[in-house]
PDB file of C-alpha atoms in Angstrom:
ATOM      1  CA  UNK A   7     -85.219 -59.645 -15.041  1.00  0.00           C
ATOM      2  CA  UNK A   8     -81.361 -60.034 -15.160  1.00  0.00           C
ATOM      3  CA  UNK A   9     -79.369 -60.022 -12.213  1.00  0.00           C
ATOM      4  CA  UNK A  10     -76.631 -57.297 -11.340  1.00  0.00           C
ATOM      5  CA  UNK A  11     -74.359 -57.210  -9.216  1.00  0.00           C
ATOM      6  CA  UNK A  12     -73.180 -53.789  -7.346  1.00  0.00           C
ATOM      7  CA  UNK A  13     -70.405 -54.251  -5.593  1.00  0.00           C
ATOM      8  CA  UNK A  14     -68.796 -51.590  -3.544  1.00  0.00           C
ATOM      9  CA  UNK A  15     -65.221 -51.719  -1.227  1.00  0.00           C
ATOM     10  CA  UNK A  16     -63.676 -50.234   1.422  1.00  0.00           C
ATOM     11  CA  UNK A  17     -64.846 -47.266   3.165  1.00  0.00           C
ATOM     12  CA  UNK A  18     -68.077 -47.081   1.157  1.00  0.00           C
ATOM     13  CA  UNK A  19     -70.537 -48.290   3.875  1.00  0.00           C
ATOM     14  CA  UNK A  20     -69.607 -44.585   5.610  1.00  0.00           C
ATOM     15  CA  UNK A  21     -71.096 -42.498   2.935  1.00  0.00           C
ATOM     16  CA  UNK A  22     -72.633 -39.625   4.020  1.00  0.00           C
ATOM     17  CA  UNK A  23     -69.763 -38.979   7.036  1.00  0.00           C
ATOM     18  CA  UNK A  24     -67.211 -40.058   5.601  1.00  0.00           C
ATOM     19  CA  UNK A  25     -65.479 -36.798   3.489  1.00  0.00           C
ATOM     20  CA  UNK A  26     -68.767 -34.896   2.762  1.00  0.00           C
ATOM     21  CA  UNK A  27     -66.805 -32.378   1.033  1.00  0.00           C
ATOM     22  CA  UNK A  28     -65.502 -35.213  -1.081  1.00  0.00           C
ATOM     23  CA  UNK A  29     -68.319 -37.926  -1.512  1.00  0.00           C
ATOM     24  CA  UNK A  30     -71.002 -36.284  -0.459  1.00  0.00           C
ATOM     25  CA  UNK A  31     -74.092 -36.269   2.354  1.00  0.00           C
ATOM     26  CA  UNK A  32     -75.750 -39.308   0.087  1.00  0.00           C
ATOM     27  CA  UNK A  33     -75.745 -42.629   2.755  1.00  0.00           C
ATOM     28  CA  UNK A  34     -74.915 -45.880   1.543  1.00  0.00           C
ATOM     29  CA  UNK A  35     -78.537 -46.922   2.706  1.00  0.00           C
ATOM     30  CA  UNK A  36     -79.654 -43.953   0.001  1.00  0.00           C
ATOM     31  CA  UNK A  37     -77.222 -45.089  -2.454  1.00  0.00           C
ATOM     32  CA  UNK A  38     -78.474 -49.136  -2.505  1.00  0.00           C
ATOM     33  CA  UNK A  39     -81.854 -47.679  -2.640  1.00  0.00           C
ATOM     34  CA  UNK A  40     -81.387 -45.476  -5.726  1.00  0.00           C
ATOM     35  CA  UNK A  41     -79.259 -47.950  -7.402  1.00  0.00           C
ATOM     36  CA  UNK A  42     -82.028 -50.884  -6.796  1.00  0.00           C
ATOM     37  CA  UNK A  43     -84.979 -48.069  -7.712  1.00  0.00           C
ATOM     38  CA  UNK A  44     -82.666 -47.229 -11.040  1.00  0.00           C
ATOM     39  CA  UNK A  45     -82.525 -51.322 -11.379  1.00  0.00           C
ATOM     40  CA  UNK A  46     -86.643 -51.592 -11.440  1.00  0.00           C
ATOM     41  CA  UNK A  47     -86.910 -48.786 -13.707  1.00  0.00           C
ATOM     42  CA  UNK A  48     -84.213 -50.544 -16.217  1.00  0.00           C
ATOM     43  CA  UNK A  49     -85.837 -54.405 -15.721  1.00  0.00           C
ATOM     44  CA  UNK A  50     -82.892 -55.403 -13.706  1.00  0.00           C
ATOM     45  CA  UNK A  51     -82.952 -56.878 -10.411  1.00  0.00           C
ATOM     46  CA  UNK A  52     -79.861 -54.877  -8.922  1.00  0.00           C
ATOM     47  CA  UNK A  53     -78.445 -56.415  -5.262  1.00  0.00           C
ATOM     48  CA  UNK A  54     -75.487 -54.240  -3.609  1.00  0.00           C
ATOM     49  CA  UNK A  55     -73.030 -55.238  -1.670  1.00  0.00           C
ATOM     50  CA  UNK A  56     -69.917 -53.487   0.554  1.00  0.00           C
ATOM     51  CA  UNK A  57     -66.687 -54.887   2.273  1.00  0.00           C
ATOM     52  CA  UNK A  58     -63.925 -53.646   3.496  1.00  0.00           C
ATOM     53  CA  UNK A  59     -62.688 -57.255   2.993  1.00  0.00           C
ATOM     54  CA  UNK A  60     -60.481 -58.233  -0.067  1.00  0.00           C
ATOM     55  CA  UNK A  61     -60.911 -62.269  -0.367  1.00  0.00           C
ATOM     56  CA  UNK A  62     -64.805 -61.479   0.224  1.00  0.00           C
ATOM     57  CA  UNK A  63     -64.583 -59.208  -3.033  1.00  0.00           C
ATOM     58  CA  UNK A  64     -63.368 -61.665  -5.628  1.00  0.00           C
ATOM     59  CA  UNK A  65     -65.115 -63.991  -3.978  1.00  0.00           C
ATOM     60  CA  UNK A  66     -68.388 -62.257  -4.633  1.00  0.00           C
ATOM     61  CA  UNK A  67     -66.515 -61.506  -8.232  1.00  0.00           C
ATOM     62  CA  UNK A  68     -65.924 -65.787  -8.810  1.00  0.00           C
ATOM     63  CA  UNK A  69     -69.600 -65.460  -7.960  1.00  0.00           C
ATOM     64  CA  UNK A  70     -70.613 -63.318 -10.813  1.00  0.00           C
ATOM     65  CA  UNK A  71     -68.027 -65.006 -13.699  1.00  0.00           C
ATOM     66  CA  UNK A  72     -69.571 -68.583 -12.437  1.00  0.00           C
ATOM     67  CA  UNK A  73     -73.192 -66.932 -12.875  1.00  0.00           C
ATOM     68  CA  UNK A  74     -72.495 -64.620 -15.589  1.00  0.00           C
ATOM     69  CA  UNK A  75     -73.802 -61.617 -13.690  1.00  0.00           C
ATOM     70  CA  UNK A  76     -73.008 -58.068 -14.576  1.00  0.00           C
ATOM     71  CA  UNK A  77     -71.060 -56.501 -12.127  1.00  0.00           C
ATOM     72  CA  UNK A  78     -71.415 -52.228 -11.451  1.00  0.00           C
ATOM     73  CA  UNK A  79     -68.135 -52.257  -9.237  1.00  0.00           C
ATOM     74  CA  UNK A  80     -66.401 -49.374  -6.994  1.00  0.00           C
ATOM     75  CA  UNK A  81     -63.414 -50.706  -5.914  1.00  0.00           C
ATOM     76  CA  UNK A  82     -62.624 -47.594  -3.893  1.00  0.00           C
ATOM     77  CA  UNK A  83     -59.433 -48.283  -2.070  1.00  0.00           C
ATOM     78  CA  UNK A  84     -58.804 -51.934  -3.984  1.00  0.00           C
ATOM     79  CA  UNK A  85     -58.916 -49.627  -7.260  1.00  0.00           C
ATOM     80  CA  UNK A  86     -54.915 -49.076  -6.547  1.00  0.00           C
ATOM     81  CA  UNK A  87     -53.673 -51.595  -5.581  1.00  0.00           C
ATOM     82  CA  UNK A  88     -55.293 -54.727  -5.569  1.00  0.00           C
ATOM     83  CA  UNK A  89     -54.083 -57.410  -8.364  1.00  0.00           C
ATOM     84  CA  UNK A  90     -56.095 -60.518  -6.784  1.00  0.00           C
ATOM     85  CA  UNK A  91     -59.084 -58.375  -7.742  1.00  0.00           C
ATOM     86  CA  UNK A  92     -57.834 -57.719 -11.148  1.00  0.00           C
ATOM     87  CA  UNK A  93     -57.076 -60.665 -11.734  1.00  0.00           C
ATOM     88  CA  UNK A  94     -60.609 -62.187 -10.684  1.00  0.00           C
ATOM     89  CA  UNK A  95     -62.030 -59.901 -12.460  1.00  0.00           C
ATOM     90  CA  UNK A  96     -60.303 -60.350 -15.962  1.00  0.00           C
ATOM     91  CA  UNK A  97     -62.552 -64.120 -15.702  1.00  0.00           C
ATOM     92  CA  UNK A  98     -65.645 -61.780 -16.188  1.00  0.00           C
ATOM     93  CA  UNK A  99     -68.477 -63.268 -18.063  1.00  0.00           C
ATOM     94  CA  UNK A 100     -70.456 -60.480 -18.297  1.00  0.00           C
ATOM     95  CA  UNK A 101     -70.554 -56.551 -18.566  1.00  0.00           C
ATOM     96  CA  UNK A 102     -68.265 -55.041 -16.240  1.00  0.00           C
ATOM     97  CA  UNK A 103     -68.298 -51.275 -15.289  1.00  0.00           C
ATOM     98  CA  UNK A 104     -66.067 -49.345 -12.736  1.00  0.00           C
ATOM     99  CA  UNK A 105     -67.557 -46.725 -10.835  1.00  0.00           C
ATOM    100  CA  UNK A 106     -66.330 -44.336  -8.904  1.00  0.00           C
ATOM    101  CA  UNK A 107     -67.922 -41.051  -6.883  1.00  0.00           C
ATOM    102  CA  UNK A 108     -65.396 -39.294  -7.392  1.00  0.00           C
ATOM    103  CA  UNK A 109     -62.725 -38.249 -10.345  1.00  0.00           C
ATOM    104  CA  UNK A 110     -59.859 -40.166  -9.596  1.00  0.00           C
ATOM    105  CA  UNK A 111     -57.860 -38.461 -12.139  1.00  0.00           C
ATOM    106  CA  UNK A 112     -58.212 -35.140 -10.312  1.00  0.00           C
ATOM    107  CA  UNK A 113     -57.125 -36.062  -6.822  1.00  0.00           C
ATOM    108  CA  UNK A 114     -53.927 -37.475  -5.570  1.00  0.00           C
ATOM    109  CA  UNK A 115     -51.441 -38.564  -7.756  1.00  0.00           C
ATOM    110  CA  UNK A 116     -51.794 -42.212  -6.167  1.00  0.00           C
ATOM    111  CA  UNK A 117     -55.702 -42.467  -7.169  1.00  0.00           C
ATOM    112  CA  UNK A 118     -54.589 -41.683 -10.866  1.00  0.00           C
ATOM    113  CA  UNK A 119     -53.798 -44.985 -11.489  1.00  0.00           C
ATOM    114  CA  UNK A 120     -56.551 -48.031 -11.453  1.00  0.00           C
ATOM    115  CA  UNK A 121     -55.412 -51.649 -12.212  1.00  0.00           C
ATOM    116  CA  UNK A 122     -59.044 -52.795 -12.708  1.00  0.00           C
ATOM    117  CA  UNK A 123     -59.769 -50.598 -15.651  1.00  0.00           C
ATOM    118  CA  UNK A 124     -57.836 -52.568 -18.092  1.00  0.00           C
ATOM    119  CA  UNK A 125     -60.529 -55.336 -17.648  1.00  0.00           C
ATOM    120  CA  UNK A 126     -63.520 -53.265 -17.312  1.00  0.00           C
ATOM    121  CA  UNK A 127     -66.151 -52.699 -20.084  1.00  0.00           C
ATOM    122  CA  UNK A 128     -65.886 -49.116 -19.164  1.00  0.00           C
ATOM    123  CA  UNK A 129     -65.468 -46.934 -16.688  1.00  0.00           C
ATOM    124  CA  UNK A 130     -67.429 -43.976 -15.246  1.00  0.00           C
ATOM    125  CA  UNK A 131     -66.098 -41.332 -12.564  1.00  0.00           C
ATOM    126  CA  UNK A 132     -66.706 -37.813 -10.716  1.00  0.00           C
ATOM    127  CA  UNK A 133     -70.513 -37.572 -11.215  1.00  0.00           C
ATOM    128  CA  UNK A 134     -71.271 -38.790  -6.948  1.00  0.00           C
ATOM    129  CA  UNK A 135     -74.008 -40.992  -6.553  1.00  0.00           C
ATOM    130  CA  UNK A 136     -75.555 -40.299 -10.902  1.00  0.00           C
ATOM    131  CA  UNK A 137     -72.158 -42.593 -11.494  1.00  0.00           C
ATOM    132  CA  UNK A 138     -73.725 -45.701 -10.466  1.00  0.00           C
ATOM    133  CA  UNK A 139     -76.874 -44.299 -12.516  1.00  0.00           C
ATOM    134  CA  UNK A 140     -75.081 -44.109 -15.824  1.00  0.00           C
ATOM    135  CA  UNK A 141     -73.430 -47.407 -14.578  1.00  0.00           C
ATOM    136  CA  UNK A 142     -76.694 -49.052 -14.392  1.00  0.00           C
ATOM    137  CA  UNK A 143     -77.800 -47.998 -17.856  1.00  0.00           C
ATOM    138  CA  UNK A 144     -74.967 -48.514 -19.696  1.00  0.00           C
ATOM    139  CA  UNK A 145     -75.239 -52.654 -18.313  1.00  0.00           C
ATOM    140  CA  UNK A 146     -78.785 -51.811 -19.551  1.00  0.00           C
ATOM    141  CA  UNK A 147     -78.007 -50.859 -22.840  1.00  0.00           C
ATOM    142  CA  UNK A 148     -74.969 -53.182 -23.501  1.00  0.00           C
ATOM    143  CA  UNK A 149     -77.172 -56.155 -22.657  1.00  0.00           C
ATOM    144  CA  UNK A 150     -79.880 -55.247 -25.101  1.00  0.00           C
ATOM    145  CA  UNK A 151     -77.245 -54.940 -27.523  1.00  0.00           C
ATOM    146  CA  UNK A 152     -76.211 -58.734 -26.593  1.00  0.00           C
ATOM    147  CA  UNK A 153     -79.619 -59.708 -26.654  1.00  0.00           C
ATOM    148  CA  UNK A 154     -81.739 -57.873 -29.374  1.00  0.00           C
ATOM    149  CA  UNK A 155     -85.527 -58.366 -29.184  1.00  0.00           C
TER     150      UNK A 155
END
């Protein structure tokens, strides 16, 4: 079973109260538990994490480059802003795909602009909780590409 990483930042561990409206009633419990049930169904062993702590985050992201884990990431907040995590993550060894709950490109002007994409395999948005689904397949499908039986 490979390893994958899903990695989640700020604000995330308040799903479910945080915004309804917005993200949704789904809990981050609910969330780690579809994302690890997705993970069995898809012969990966899926672990997710959440901070609301930068240095923990490419920490965790030196982590998976040393390891050559996958990473399913939501930046969240760090999606805007945050270089150090760009820059961490551009020493990826591994499939890389940015998630996010919601659209980014049809909020606020300031959440139109993400300086992790550039280093992601891909990126999947506005689709609530399914994103980390489709997230989950696609490191599914990319590996078997990288690995052919």
């Amino acid at each position: 079973m490979t390893r994958v990483l899903v990695l989640n930042g700020p604000n995330l561990r308040r799903l479910g109260v945080r915004e309804p409206d917005k993200y949704g009633t789904t809990s981050f419990d609910d969330l780690a538990a579809l994302c690890r049930d997705t993970g069995r169904r898809l012969d990966l062993s899926v672990e997710v994490r959440q901070t609301d702590d930068e240095a923990e985050m490419v920490r965790w992201v030196h982590e998976a480059a040393d390891e050559r884990v996958p990473i399913v990431l939501n930046p969240a907040a760090f999606t805007h802003y945050s270089y150090s995590l760009r820059d961490a993550l551009a020493q990826r060894t591994a499939p890389l795909i940015e998630v996010h709950i919601t659209n980014p490109a049809a909020r606020e002007e300031f959440r139109h602009t993400s300086v992790v994409a550039g280093v992601a395999t891909g990126t999947i948005a506005g689709f609530g909780p399914m994103s980390y689904v489709l997230a989950l397949q696609a490191i599914a499908e990319l590996l078997a590409e990288q690995n052919p039986a």
